[in-house]
mmCIF file of C-alpha atoms in Angstrom:
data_model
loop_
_atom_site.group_PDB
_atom_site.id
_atom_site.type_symbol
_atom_site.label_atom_id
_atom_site.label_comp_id
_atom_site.label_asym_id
_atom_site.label_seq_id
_atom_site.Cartn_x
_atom_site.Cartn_y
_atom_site.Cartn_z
ATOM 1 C CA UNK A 264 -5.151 9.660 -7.945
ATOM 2 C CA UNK A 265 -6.722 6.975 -5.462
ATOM 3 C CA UNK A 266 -4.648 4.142 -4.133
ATOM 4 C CA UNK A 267 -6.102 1.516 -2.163
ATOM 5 C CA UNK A 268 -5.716 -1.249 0.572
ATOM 6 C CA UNK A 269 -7.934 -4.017 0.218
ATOM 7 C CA UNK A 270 -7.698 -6.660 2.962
ATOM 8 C CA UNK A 271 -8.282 -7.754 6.817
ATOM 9 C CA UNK A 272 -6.978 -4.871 9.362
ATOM 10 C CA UNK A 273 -4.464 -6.850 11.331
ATOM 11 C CA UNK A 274 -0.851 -6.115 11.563
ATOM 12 C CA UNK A 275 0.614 -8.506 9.930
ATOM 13 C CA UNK A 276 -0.679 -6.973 6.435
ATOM 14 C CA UNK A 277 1.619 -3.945 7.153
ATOM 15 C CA UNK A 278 -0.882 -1.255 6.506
ATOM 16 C CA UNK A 279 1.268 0.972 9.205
ATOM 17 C CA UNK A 280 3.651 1.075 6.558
ATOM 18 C CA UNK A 281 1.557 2.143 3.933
ATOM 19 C CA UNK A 282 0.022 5.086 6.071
ATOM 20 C CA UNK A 283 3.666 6.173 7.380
ATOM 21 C CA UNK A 284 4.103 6.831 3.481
ATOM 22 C CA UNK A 285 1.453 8.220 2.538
ATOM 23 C CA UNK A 286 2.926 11.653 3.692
ATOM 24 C CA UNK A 287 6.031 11.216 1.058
ATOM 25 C CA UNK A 288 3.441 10.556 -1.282
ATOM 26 C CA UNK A 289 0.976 13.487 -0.901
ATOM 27 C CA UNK A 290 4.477 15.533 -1.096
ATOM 28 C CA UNK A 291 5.046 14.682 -4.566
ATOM 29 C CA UNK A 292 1.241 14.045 -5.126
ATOM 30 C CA UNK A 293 -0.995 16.297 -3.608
ATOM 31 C CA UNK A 294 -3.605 14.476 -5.536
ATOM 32 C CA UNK A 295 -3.630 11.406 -4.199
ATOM 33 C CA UNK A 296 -5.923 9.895 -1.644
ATOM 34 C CA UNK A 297 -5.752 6.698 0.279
ATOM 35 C CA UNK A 298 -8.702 4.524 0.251
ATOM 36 C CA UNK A 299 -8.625 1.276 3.527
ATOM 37 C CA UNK A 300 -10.925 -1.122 3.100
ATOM 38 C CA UNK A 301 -11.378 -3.602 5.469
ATOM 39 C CA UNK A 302 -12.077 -4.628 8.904
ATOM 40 C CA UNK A 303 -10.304 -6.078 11.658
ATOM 41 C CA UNK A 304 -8.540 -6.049 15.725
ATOM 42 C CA UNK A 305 -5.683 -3.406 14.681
ATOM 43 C CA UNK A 306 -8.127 -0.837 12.702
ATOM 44 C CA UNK A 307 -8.157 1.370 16.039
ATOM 45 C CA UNK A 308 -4.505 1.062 16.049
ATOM 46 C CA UNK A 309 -3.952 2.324 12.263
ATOM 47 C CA UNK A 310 -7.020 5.220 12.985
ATOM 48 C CA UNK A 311 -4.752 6.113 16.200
ATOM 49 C CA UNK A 312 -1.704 6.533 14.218
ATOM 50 C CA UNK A 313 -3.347 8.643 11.143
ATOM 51 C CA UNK A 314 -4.554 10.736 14.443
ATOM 52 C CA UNK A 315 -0.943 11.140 15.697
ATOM 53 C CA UNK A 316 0.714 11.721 11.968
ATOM 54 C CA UNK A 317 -1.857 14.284 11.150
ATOM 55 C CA UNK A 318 -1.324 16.535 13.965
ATOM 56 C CA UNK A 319 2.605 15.950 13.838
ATOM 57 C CA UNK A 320 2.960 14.259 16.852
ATOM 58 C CA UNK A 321 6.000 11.679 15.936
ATOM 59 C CA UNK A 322 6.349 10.601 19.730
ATOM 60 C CA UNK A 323 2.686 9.548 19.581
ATOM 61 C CA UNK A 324 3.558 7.605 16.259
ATOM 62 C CA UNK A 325 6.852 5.943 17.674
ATOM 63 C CA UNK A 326 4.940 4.628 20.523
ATOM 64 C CA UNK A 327 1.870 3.371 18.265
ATOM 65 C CA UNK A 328 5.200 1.247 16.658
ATOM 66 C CA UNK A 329 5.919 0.276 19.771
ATOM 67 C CA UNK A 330 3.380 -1.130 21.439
ATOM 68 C CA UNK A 331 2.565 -3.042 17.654
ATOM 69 C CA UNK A 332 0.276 -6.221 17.899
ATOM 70 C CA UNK A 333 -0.525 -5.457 21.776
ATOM 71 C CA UNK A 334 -3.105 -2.834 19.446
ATOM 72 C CA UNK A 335 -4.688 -5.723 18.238
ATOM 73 C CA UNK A 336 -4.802 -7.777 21.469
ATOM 74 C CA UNK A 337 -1.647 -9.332 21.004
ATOM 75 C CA UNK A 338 1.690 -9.971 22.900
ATOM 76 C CA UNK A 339 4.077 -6.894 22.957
ATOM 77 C CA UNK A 340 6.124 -6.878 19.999
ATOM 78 C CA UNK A 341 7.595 -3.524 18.327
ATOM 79 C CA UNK A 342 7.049 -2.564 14.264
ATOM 80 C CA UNK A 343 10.547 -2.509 13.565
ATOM 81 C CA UNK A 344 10.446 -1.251 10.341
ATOM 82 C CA UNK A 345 7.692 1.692 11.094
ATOM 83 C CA UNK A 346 10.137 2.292 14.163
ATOM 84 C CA UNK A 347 13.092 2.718 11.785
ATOM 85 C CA UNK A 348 11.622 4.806 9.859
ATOM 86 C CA UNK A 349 10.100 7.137 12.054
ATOM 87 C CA UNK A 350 13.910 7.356 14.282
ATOM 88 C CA UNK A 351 15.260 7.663 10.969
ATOM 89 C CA UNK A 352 13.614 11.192 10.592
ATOM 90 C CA UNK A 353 15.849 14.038 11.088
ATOM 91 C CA UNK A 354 16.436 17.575 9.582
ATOM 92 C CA UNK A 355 15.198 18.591 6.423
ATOM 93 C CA UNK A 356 13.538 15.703 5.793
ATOM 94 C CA UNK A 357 11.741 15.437 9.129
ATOM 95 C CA UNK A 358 10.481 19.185 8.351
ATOM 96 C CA UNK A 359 9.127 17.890 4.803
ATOM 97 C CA UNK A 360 7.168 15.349 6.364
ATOM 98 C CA UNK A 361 5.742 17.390 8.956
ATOM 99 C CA UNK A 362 4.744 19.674 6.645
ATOM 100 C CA UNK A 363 3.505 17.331 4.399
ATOM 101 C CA UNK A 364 1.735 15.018 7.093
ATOM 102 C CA UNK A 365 -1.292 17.441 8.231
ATOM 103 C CA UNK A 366 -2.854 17.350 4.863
ATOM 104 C CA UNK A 367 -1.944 14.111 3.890
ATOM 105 C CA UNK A 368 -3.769 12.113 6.501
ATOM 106 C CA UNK A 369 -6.967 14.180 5.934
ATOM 107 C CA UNK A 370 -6.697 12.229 2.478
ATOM 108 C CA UNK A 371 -6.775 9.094 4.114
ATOM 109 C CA UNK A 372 -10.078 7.850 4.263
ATOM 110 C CA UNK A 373 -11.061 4.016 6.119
ATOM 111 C CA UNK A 374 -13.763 2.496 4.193
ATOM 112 C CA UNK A 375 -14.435 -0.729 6.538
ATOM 113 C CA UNK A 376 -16.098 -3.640 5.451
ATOM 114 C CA UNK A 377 -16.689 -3.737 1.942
ATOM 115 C CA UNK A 378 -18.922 -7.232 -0.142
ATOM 116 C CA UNK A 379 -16.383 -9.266 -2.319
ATOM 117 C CA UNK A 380 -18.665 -7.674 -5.047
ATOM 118 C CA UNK A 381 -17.576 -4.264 -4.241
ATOM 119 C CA UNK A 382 -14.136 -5.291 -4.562
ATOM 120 C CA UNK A 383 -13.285 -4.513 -8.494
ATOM 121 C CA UNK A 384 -15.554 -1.057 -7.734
ATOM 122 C CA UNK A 385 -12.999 -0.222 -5.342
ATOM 123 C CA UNK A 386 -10.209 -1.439 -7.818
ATOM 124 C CA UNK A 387 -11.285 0.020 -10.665
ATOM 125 C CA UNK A 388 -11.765 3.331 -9.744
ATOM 126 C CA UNK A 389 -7.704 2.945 -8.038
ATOM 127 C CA UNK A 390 -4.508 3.925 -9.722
ATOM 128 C CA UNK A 391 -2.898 1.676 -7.658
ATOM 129 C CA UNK A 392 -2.968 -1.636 -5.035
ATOM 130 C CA UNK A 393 -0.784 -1.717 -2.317
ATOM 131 C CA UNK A 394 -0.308 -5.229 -0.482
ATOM 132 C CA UNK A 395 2.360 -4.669 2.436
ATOM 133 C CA UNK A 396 2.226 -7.727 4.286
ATOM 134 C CA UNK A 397 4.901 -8.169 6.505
ATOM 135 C CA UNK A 398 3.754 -12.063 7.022
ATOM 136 C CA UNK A 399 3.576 -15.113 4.464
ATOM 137 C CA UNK A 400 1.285 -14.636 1.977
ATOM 138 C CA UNK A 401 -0.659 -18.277 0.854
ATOM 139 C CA UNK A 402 -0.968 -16.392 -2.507
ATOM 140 C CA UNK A 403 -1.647 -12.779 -3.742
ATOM 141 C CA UNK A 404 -4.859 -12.931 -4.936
ATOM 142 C CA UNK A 405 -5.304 -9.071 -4.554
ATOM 143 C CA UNK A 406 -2.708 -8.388 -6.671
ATOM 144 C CA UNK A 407 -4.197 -10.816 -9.249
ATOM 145 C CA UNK A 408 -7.521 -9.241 -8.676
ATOM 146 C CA UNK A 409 -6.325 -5.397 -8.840
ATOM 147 C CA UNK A 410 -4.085 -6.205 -12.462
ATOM 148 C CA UNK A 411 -7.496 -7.745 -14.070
ATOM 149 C CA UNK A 412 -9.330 -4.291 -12.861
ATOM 150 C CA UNK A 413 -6.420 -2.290 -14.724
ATOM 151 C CA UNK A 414 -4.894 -1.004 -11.255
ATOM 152 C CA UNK A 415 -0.849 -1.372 -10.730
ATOM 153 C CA UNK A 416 -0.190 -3.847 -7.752
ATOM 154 C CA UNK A 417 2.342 -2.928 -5.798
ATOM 155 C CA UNK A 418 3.431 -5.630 -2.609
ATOM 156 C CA UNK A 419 5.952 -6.366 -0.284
ATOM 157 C CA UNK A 420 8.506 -9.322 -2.141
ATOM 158 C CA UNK A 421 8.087 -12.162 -0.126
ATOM 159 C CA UNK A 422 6.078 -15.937 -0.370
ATOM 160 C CA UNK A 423 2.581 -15.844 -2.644
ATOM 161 C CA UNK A 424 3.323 -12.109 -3.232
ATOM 162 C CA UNK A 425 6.109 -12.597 -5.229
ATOM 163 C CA UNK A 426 4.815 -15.544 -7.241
ATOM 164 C CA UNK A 427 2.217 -13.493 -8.743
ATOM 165 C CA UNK A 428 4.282 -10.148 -9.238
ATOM 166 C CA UNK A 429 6.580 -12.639 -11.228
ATOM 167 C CA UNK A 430 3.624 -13.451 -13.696
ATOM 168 C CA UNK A 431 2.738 -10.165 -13.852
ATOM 169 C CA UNK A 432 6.245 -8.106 -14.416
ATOM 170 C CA UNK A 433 6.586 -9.607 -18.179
ATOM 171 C CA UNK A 434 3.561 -7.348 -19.287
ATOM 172 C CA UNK A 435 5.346 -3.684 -18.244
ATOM 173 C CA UNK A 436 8.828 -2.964 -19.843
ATOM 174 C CA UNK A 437 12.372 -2.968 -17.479
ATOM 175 C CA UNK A 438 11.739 0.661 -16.541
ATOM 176 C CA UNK A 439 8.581 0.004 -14.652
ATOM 177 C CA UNK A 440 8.802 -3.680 -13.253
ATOM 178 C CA UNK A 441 10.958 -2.547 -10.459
ATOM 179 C CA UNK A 442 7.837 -0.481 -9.375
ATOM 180 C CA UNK A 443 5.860 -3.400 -8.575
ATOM 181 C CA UNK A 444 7.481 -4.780 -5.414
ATOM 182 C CA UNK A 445 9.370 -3.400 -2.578
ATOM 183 C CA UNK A 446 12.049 -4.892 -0.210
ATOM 184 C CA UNK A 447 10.929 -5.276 3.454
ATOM 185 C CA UNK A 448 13.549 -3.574 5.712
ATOM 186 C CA UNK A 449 14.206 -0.122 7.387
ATOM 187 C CA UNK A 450 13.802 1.464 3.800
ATOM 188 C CA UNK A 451 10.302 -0.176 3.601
ATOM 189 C CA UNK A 452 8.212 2.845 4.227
ATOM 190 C CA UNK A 453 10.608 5.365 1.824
ATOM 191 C CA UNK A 454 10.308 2.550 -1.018
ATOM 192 C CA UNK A 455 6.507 2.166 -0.658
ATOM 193 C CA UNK A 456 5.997 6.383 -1.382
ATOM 194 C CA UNK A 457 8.772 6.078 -4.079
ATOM 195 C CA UNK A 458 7.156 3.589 -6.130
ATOM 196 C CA UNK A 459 3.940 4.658 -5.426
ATOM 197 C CA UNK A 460 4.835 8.322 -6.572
ATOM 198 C CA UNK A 461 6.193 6.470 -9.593
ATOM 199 C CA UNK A 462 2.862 4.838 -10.660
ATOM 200 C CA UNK A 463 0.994 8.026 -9.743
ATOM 201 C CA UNK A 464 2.719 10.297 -12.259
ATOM 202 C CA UNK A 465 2.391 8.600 -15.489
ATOM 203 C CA UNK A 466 -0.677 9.619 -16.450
ATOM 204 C CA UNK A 467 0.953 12.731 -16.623
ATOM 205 C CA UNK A 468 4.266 12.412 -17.373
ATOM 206 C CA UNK A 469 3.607 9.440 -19.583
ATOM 207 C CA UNK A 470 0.218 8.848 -20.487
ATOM 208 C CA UNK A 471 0.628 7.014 -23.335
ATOM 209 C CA UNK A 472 3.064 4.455 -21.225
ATOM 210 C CA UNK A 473 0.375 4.303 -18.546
ATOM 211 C CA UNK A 474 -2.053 3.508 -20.490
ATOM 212 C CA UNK A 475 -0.236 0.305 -22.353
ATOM 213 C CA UNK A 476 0.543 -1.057 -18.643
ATOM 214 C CA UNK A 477 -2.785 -1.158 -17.780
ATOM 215 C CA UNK A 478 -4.118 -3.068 -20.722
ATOM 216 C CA UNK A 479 -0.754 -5.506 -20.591
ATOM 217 C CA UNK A 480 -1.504 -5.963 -16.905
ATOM 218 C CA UNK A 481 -5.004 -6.879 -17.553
ATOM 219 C CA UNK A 482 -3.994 -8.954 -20.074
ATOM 220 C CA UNK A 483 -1.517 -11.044 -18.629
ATOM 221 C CA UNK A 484 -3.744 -11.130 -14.939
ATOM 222 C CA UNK A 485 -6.456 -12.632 -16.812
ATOM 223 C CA UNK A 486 -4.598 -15.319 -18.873
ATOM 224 C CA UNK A 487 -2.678 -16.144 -16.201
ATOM 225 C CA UNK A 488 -5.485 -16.365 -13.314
ATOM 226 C CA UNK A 489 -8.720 -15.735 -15.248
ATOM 227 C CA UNK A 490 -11.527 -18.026 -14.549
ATOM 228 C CA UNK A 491 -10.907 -19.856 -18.154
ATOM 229 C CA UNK A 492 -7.439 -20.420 -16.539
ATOM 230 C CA UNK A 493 -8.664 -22.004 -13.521
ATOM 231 C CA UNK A 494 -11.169 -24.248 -15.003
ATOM 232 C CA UNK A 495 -8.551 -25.686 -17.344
ATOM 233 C CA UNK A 496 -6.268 -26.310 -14.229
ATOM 234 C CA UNK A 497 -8.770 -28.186 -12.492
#
């Protein structure tokens, strides 16, 4: 069960968010691993704060969200919505993710710099893309890349993001279309791990179902931004 991040390690792409989840995830997926690929000013920041998660250390977190793009060499400026989540932790629920957060982050693995033709590797060997920008997106080419390589995209729904997740949600039925997006807000980082969980356990709880979305993705990713597509564009 591999998801992956594919894209430049600055905080604007929101991969904070992403590794804040991954301890919901792990919780209903033991399974699944997180794969980061990439390279950029903030990767020290995101190593710093799978440091802090892993060893259960939610003050060290909260002030990783607070300091935010200073990480990256940037004015000071908090992560609101990693900051709401992590004050939103309390009881039970804090004592899950504790529990849950040791071995999760040991299943978090940064890749670096990976060649453009490593890319569908990377993709095709993933369950799932997750694109969290918190930022504009020109266009989501990653999602367009990881639906030809058979891997559900899942992205924040804002700008270029949501242009292609709108070409893409005809080819999965009404059930499963909701799992391709997520709302940026306080509930970012409990949405990311709930859709995520959802993509993760088809192949067992619906393999057949899985299996059709994959090959409809594909399908549609290709017609719709396939090279053949492109040249007939231009």
């Amino acid at each position: 069960r591999i998801v992956s991040f594919v894209g430049k390690l600055i905080v604007s792409k929101g991969v904070d968010l992403l590794v804040a989840a991954w301890p919901l995830v792990v919780y209903q997926v033991p399974a699944a691993r997180l794969i980061v690929a990439g390279f950029g000013g903030y990767r020290p920041g995101l190593m710093e704060l799978t440091t802090a998660l892993g060893r259960g250390d939610l003050a060290a977190a909260r002030d990783i969200a607070r300091q935010g793009r200073e990480l990256e060499g940037g004015p000071p400026g908090e992560l609101h919505f990693l900051a709401a989540f992590l004050d939103s932790l309390d009881g039970a629920e804090r004592d899950r993710y504790l529990s849950a957060s040791a071995a999760a982050m040991r299943r978090v693995h940064f890749a670096g710099r990976i060649e453009h033709d490593d890319v569908s590797e990377l993709m095709c060997v993933s369950q799932a893309v997750v694109i969290p920008s918190t930022f504009p997106e020109a266009f989501g080419m990653v999602l367009a890349e990881a639906a030809c390589c058979g891997s559900a995209p899942l992205s924040a729904r804002h700008s270029g993001l949501s242009e292609v997740t709108a070409v893409l949600s005809p080819a999965v039925g009404a059930d499963l279309r909701p799992l391709l997006s997520f709302e940026l807000g306080p509930g970012a980082v409990r949405d990311i791990a709930s859709k995520l969980a959802g993509w993760l356990s088809l192949p067992d709880t619906a393999p057949e179902t899985w299996r059709q979305a994959q090959l409809a993705l594909t399908a549609v990713a290709q017609a719709g931004f396939g090279w053949g597509q492109v040249a007939t564009g231009v």
